[in-house]
Every structure is written in C-alpha cells, then in structure tokens.
mmCIF file of C-alpha atoms and ligand atoms in Angstrom:
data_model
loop_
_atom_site.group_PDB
_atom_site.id
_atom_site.type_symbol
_atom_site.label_atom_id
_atom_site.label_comp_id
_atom_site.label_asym_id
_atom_site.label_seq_id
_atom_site.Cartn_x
_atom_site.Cartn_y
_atom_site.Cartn_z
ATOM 1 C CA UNK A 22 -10.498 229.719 -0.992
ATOM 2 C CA UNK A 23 -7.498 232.272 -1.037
ATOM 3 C CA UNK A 24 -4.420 230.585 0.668
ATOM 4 C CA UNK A 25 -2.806 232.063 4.155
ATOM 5 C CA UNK A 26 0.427 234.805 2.523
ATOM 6 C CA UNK A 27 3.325 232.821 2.975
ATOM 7 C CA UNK A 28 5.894 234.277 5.893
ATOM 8 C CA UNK A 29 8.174 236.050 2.783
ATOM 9 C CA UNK A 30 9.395 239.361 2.580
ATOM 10 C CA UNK A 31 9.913 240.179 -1.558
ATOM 11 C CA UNK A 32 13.209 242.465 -1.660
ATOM 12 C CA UNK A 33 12.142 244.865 -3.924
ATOM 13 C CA UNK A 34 15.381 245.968 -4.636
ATOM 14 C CA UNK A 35 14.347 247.550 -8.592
ATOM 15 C CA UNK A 36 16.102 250.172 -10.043
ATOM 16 C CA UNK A 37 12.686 252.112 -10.328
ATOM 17 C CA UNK A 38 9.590 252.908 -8.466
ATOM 18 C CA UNK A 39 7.069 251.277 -11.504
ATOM 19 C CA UNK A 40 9.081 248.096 -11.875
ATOM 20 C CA UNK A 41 8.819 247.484 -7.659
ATOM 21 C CA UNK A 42 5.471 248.429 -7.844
ATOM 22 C CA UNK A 43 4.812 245.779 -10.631
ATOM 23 C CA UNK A 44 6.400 243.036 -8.449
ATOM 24 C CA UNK A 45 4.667 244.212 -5.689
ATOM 25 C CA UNK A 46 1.130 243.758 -7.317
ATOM 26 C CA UNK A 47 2.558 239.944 -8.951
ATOM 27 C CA UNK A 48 3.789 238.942 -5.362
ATOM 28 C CA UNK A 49 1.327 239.997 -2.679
ATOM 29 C CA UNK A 50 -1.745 237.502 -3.664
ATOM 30 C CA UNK A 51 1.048 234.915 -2.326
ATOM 31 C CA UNK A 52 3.287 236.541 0.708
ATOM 32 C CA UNK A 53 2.667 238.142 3.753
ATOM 33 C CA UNK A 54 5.700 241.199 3.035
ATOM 34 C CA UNK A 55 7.244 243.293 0.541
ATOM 35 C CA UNK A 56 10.565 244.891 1.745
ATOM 36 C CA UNK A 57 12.017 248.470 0.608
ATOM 37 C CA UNK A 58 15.349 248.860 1.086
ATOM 38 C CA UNK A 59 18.199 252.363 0.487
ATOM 39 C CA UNK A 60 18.195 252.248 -2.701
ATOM 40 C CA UNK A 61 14.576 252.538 -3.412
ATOM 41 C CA UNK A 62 13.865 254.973 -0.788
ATOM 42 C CA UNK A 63 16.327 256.849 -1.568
ATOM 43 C CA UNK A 64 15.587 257.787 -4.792
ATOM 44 C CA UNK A 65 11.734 257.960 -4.271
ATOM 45 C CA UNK A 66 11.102 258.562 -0.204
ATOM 46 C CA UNK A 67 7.488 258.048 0.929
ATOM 47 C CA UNK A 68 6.445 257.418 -2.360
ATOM 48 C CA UNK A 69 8.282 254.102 -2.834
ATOM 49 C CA UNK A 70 5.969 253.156 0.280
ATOM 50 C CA UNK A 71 3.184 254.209 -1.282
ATOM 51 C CA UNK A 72 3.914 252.518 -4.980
ATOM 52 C CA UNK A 73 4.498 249.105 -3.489
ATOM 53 C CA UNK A 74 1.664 249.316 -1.392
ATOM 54 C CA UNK A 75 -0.949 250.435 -3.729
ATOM 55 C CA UNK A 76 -4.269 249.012 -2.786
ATOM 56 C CA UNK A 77 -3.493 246.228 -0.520
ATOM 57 C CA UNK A 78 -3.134 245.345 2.642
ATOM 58 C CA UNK A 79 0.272 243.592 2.166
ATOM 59 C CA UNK A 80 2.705 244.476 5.012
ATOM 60 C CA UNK A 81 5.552 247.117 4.349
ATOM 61 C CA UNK A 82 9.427 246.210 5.521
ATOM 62 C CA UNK A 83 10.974 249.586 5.783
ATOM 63 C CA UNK A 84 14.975 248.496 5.262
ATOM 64 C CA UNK A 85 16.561 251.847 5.909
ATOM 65 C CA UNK A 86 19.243 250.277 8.681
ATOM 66 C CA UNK A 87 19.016 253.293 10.669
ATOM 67 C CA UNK A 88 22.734 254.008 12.827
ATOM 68 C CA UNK A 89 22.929 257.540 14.352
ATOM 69 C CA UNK A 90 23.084 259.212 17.541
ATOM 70 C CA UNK A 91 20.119 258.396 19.465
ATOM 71 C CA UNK A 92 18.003 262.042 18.378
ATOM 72 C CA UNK A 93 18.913 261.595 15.344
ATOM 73 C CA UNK A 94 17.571 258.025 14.689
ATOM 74 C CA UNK A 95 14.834 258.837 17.126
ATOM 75 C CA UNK A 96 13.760 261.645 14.629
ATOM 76 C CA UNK A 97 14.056 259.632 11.665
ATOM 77 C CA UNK A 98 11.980 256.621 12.888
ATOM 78 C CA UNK A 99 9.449 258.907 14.106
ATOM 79 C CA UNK A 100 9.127 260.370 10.542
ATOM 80 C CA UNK A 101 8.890 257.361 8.915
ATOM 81 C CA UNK A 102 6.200 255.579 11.490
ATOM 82 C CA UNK A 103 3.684 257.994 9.052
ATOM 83 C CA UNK A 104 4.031 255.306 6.182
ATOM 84 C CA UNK A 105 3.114 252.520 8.675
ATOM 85 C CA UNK A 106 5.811 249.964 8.039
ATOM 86 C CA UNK A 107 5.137 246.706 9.532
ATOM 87 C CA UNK A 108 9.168 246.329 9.982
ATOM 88 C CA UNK A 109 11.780 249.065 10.152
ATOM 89 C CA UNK A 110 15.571 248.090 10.538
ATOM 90 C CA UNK A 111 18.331 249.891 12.035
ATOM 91 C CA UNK A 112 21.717 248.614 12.941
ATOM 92 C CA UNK A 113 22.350 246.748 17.152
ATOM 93 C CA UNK A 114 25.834 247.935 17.185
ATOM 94 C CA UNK A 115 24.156 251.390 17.275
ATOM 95 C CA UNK A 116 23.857 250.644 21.046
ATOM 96 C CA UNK A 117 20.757 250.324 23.606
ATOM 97 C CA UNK A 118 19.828 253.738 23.738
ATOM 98 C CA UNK A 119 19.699 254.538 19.860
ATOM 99 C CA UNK A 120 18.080 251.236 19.587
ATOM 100 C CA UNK A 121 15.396 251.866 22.710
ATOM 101 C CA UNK A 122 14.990 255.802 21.343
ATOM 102 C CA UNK A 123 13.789 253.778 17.644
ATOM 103 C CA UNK A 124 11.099 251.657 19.830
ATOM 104 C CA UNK A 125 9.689 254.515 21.503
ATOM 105 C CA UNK A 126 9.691 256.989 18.168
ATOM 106 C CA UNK A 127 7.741 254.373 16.195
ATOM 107 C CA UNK A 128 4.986 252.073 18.405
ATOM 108 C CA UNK A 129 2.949 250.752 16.144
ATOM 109 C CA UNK A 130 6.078 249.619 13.533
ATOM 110 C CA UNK A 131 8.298 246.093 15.128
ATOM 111 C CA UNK A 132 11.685 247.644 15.189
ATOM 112 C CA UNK A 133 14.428 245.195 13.975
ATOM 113 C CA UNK A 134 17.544 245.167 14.728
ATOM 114 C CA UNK A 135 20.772 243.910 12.095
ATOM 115 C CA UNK A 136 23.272 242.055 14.102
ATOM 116 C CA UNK A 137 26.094 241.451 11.938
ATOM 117 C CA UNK A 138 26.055 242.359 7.832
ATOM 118 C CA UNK A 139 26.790 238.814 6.785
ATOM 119 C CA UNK A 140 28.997 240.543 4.116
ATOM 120 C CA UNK A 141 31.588 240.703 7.205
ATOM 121 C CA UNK A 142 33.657 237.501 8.132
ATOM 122 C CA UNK A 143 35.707 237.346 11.194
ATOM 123 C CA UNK A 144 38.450 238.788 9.759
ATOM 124 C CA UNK A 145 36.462 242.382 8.699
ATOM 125 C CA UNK A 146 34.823 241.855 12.451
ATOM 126 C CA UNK A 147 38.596 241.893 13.634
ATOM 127 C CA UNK A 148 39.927 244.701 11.482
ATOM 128 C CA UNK A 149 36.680 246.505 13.388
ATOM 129 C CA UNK A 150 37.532 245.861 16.610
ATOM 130 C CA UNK A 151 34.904 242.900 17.411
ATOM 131 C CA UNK A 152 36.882 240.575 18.315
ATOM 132 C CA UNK A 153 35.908 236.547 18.461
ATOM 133 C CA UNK A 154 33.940 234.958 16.179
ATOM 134 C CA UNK A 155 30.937 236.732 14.177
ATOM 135 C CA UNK A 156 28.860 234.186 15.800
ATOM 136 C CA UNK A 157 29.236 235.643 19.094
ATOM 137 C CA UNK A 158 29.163 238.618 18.145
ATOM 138 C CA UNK A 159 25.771 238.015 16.561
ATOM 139 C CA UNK A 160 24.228 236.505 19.848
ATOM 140 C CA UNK A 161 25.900 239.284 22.222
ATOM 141 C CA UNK A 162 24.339 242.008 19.660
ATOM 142 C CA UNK A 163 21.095 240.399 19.909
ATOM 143 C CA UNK A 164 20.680 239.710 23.229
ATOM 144 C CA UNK A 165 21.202 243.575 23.193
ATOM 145 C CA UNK A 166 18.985 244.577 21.068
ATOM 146 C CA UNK A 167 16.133 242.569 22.650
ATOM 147 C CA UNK A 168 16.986 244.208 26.003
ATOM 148 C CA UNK A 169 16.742 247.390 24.703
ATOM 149 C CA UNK A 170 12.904 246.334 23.321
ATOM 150 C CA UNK A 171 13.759 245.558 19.482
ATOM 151 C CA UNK A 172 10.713 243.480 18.937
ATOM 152 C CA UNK A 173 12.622 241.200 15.864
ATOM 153 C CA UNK A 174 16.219 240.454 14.673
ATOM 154 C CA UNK A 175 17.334 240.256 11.474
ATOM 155 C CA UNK A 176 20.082 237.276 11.094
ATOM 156 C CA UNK A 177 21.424 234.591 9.078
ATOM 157 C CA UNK A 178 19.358 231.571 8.464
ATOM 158 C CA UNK A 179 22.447 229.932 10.043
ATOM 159 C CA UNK A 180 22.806 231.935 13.207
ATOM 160 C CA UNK A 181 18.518 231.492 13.643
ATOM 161 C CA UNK A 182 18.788 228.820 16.108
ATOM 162 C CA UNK A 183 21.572 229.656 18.310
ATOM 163 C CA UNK A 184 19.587 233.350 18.031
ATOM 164 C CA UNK A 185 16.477 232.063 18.696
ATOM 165 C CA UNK A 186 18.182 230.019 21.959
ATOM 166 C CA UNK A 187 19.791 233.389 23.449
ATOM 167 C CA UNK A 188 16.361 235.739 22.931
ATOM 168 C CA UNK A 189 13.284 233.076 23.069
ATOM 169 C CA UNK A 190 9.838 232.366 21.499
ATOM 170 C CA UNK A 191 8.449 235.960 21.230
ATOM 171 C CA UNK A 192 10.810 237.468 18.979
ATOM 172 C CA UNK A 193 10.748 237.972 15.044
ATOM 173 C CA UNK A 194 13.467 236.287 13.472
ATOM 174 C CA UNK A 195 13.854 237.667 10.043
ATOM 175 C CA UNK A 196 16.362 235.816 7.637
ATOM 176 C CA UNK A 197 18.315 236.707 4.278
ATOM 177 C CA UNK A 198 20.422 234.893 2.679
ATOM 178 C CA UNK A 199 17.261 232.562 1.917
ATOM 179 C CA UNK A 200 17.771 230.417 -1.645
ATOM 180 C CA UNK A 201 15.266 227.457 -3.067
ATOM 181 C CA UNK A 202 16.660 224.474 -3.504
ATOM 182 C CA UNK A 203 18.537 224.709 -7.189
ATOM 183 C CA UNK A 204 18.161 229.089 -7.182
ATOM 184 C CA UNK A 205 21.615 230.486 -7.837
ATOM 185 C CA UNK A 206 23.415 231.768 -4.932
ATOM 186 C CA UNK A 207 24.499 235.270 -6.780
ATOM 187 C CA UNK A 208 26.406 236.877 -3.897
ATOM 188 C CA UNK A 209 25.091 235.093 -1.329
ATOM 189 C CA UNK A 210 27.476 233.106 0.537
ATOM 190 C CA UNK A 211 25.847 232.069 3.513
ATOM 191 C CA UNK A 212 22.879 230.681 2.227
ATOM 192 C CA UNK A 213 19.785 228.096 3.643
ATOM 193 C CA UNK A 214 16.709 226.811 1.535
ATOM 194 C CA UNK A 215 13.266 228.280 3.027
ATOM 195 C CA UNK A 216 12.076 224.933 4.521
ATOM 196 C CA UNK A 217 15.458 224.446 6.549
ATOM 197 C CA UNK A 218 15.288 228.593 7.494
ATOM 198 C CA UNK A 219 11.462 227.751 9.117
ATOM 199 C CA UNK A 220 13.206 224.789 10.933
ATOM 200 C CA UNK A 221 15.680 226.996 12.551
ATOM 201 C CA UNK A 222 13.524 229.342 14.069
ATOM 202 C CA UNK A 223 13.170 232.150 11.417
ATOM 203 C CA UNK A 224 9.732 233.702 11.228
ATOM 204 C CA UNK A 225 10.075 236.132 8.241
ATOM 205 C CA UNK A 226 11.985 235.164 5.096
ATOM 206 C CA UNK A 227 13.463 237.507 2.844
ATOM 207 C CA UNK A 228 13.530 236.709 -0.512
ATOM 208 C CA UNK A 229 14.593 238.643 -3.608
ATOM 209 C CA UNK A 230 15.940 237.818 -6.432
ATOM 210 C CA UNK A 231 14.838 234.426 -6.527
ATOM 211 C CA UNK A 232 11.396 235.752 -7.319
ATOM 212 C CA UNK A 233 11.968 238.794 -8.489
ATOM 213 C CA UNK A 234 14.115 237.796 -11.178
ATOM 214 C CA UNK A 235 12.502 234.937 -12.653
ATOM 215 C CA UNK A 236 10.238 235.480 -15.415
ATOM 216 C CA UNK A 237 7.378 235.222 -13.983
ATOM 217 C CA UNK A 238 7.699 237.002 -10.095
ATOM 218 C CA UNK A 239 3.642 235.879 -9.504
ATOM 219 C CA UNK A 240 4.599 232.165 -10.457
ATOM 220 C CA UNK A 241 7.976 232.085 -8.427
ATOM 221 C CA UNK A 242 6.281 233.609 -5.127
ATOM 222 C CA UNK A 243 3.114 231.297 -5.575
ATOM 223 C CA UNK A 244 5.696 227.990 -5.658
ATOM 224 C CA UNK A 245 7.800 229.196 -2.590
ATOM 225 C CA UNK A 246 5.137 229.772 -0.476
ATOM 226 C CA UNK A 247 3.261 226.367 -1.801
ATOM 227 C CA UNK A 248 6.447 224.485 -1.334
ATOM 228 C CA UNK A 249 6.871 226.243 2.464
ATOM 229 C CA UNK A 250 2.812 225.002 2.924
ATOM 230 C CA UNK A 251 3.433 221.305 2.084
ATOM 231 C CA UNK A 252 6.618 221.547 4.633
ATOM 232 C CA UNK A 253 4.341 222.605 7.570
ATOM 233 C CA UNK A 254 1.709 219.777 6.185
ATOM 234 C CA UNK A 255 4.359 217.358 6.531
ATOM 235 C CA UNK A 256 5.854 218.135 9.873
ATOM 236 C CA UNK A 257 2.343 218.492 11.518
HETATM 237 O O1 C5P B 4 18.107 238.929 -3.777
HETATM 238 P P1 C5P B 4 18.329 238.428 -2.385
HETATM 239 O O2 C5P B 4 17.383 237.302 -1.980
HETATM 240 O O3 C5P B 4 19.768 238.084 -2.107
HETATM 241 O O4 C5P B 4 17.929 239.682 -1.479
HETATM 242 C C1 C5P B 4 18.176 239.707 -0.115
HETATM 243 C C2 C5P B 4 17.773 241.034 0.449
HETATM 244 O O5 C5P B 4 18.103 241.022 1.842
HETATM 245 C C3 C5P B 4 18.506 242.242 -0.134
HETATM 246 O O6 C5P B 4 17.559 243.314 -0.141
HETATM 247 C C4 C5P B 4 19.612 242.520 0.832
HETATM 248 O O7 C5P B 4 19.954 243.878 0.894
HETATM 249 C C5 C5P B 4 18.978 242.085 2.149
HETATM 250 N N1 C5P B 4 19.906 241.696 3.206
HETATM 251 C C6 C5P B 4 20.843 240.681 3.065
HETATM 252 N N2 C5P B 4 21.664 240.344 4.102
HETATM 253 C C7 C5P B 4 21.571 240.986 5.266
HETATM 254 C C8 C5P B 4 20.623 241.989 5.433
HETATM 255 C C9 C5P B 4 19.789 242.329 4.374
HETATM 256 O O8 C5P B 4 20.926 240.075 2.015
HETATM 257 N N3 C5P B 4 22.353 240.624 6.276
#
C-alpha cells in the first residue's frame, strides 16, 4: 500500500531545470508539493513547471511573490493560472485590492499571501516604516490578506499559532523556516522542527535543503514524512 504524501513542499531551489526535475521525480512518491521559486522561473518560465511536474500528479507551489499595482499582478497571475499551480504567492503588504485582483485572475490556484520576509527583524520593519513588533505586523497583514480572499498564508512556524488564532480553521498555513531535529540551520534563523510546525497550526511545510541536499533527496523526504506519520499516530 502506497503511503498518504506527507503535507511538504520540496524547495526546489537548483541552479538548473534537470537537477529540480531530478529531485522532483526522488521526492514526489513521499510529499504532497514541490515548490518553484524566482530563481528557477526565472531562468526557465513555464518550463520549470513543466520539468518538475513531469508525469505526476504532485502539486505545483508557484513562489513568484507577486507585488505590483493591482493590473499588473492581476495580469501576471492570470498568465500563470495556465500552468495550474496548486499555490501561487504574492506579497500582503501589496494591499487588498492587488491581493483580491490575484484571487479573481487565478480561481482554480489558492493564492497565498507572504506576511513578513522573516529575513526582516523589527529593526528593518522600523527603518520601513512598520512600526511595532514584526509579530503584529504579521497578524495585521494577515488578517488582511484573508479579508481580501487569500485562501493561505505563508508565515513562520513561530507566528503559526497566533496566525492561525487571528484568521481560523479554513485557512492554509504554509511554513518555512522548517528544520529536522539535528539538520543544520544554514541561514535560517527562525527555525521549528516539522512535528512542532504541525502542532502550531501549519498545514503545508516547506522544506528544502534539508532534503534536497542530502545525498540521497528520495531517502531524506521518505524519513520526514515517516517521522511526521508516527507524530499524528501518537497524538491520535
Ligand atoms: O532550504 P530551506 O528549507 O531553507 O528552503 C526554504 C524555502 O522557503 C526557500 O525556497 C526560501 O526561499 C523559502 N522561504 C523562506 N522564508 C520565507 C519565505 C520563503 O525561507 N519567509
């Protein structure tokens, strides 16, 4: 019997089309996601899509962060709901109406919105003008984004629950920043382990280099998602 994909989305942040295709193929027996961010798509377009997709029915997490005039980002989404991604980011402080203009462009692709980069501390939020803590900020920009009809967030694993309070049960959380117990951090500083990102309220994990850098990608995915399984065995 073939095992439920675990709730992971594999950055396949590769510096070519054939190497995030070969991850792709290794990883999708064992998650739900694969995730294409700028650098990919910029360099390949549609085709990066396509590659990573190949023959299976894995879902597609279209990272692009979209944050434009309303149109514009209207436009964009609309050309990129072709390819079918499952998930398609753009950025909350864009505002309600660029964020609303995404939803109705693309219908059949959730639209998630980025709160806060969690590359930014409070002081970068300051020297931006958002003043007060980024944790506010990240709950004001979701609530938001969720009134404008973003269907999922994308936030910290630490900022899940206090998310997940302000925008309730029916929306995606989606968290980076996601690191198994003993994985190096690299420049990650905010980090959970995928068992404690579940417990807060995330739905959708992102994970990259943990798998995608260890020699075997396959192996790596197979044990996070096994590891995540024998979590929800014990809690139920
Ligand atoms: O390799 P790693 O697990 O750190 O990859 C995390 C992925 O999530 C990268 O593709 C990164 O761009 C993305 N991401 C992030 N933090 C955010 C939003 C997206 O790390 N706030």
């Amino acid at each position: 019997m073939t095992a439920v994909p675990a709730p992971i989305a594999v950055a396949l942040d590769a510096p070519d089309i054939e190497t995030a295709a070969r991850w792709a193929t290794l990883v999708t027996p064992h998650v739900s996601t694969v995730k294409v961010g700028l650098e990919l798509y910029m360099r390949y377009g549609p085709d990066a899509v396509a590659s990573v997709r190949g023959a299976s029915r894995v879902q597609v997490f279209l990272d692009l962060k979209l944050h434009d005039i309303p149109a514009t980002v209207a436009a964009a989404a609309r050309a990129v709901a072709r390819l079918r991604p499952a998930y398609l980011t753009v950025h909350a402080a864009g505002g309600p109406a660029m964020i609303r203009a995404a939803v109705e462009a693309a219908p059949s692709t959730r639209i998630a919105a980025v709160t806060v980069l969690t590359s930014l501390g409070d002081a970068d939020l300051g020297a931006i003008g958002l003043a007060g803590p980024a944790s506010d900020a990240v709950r004001r920009l979701a609530a938001l984004a969720v009134g404008a009809g973003a269907q999922a967030l994308v936030c910290s694993p630490r900022e899940a629950a206090a998310v997940r309070g302000e925008v309730g049960p029916d929306i995606t959380l989606i968290t980076p920043g996601v690191r198994p117990t003993g994985a190096a951090n690299q420049d990650q500083a905010r980090v959970a382990t995928p068992e404690a990102a579940l417990e807060a309220g995330a739905d959708l994990l992102v994970i990259g280099r943990p798998i995608t850098g260890a020699p075997d990608p396959g192996a790596a995915a197979a044990a996070i998602a096994a590891a995540l399984r024998r979590s929800y065995a014990d809690a139920s």
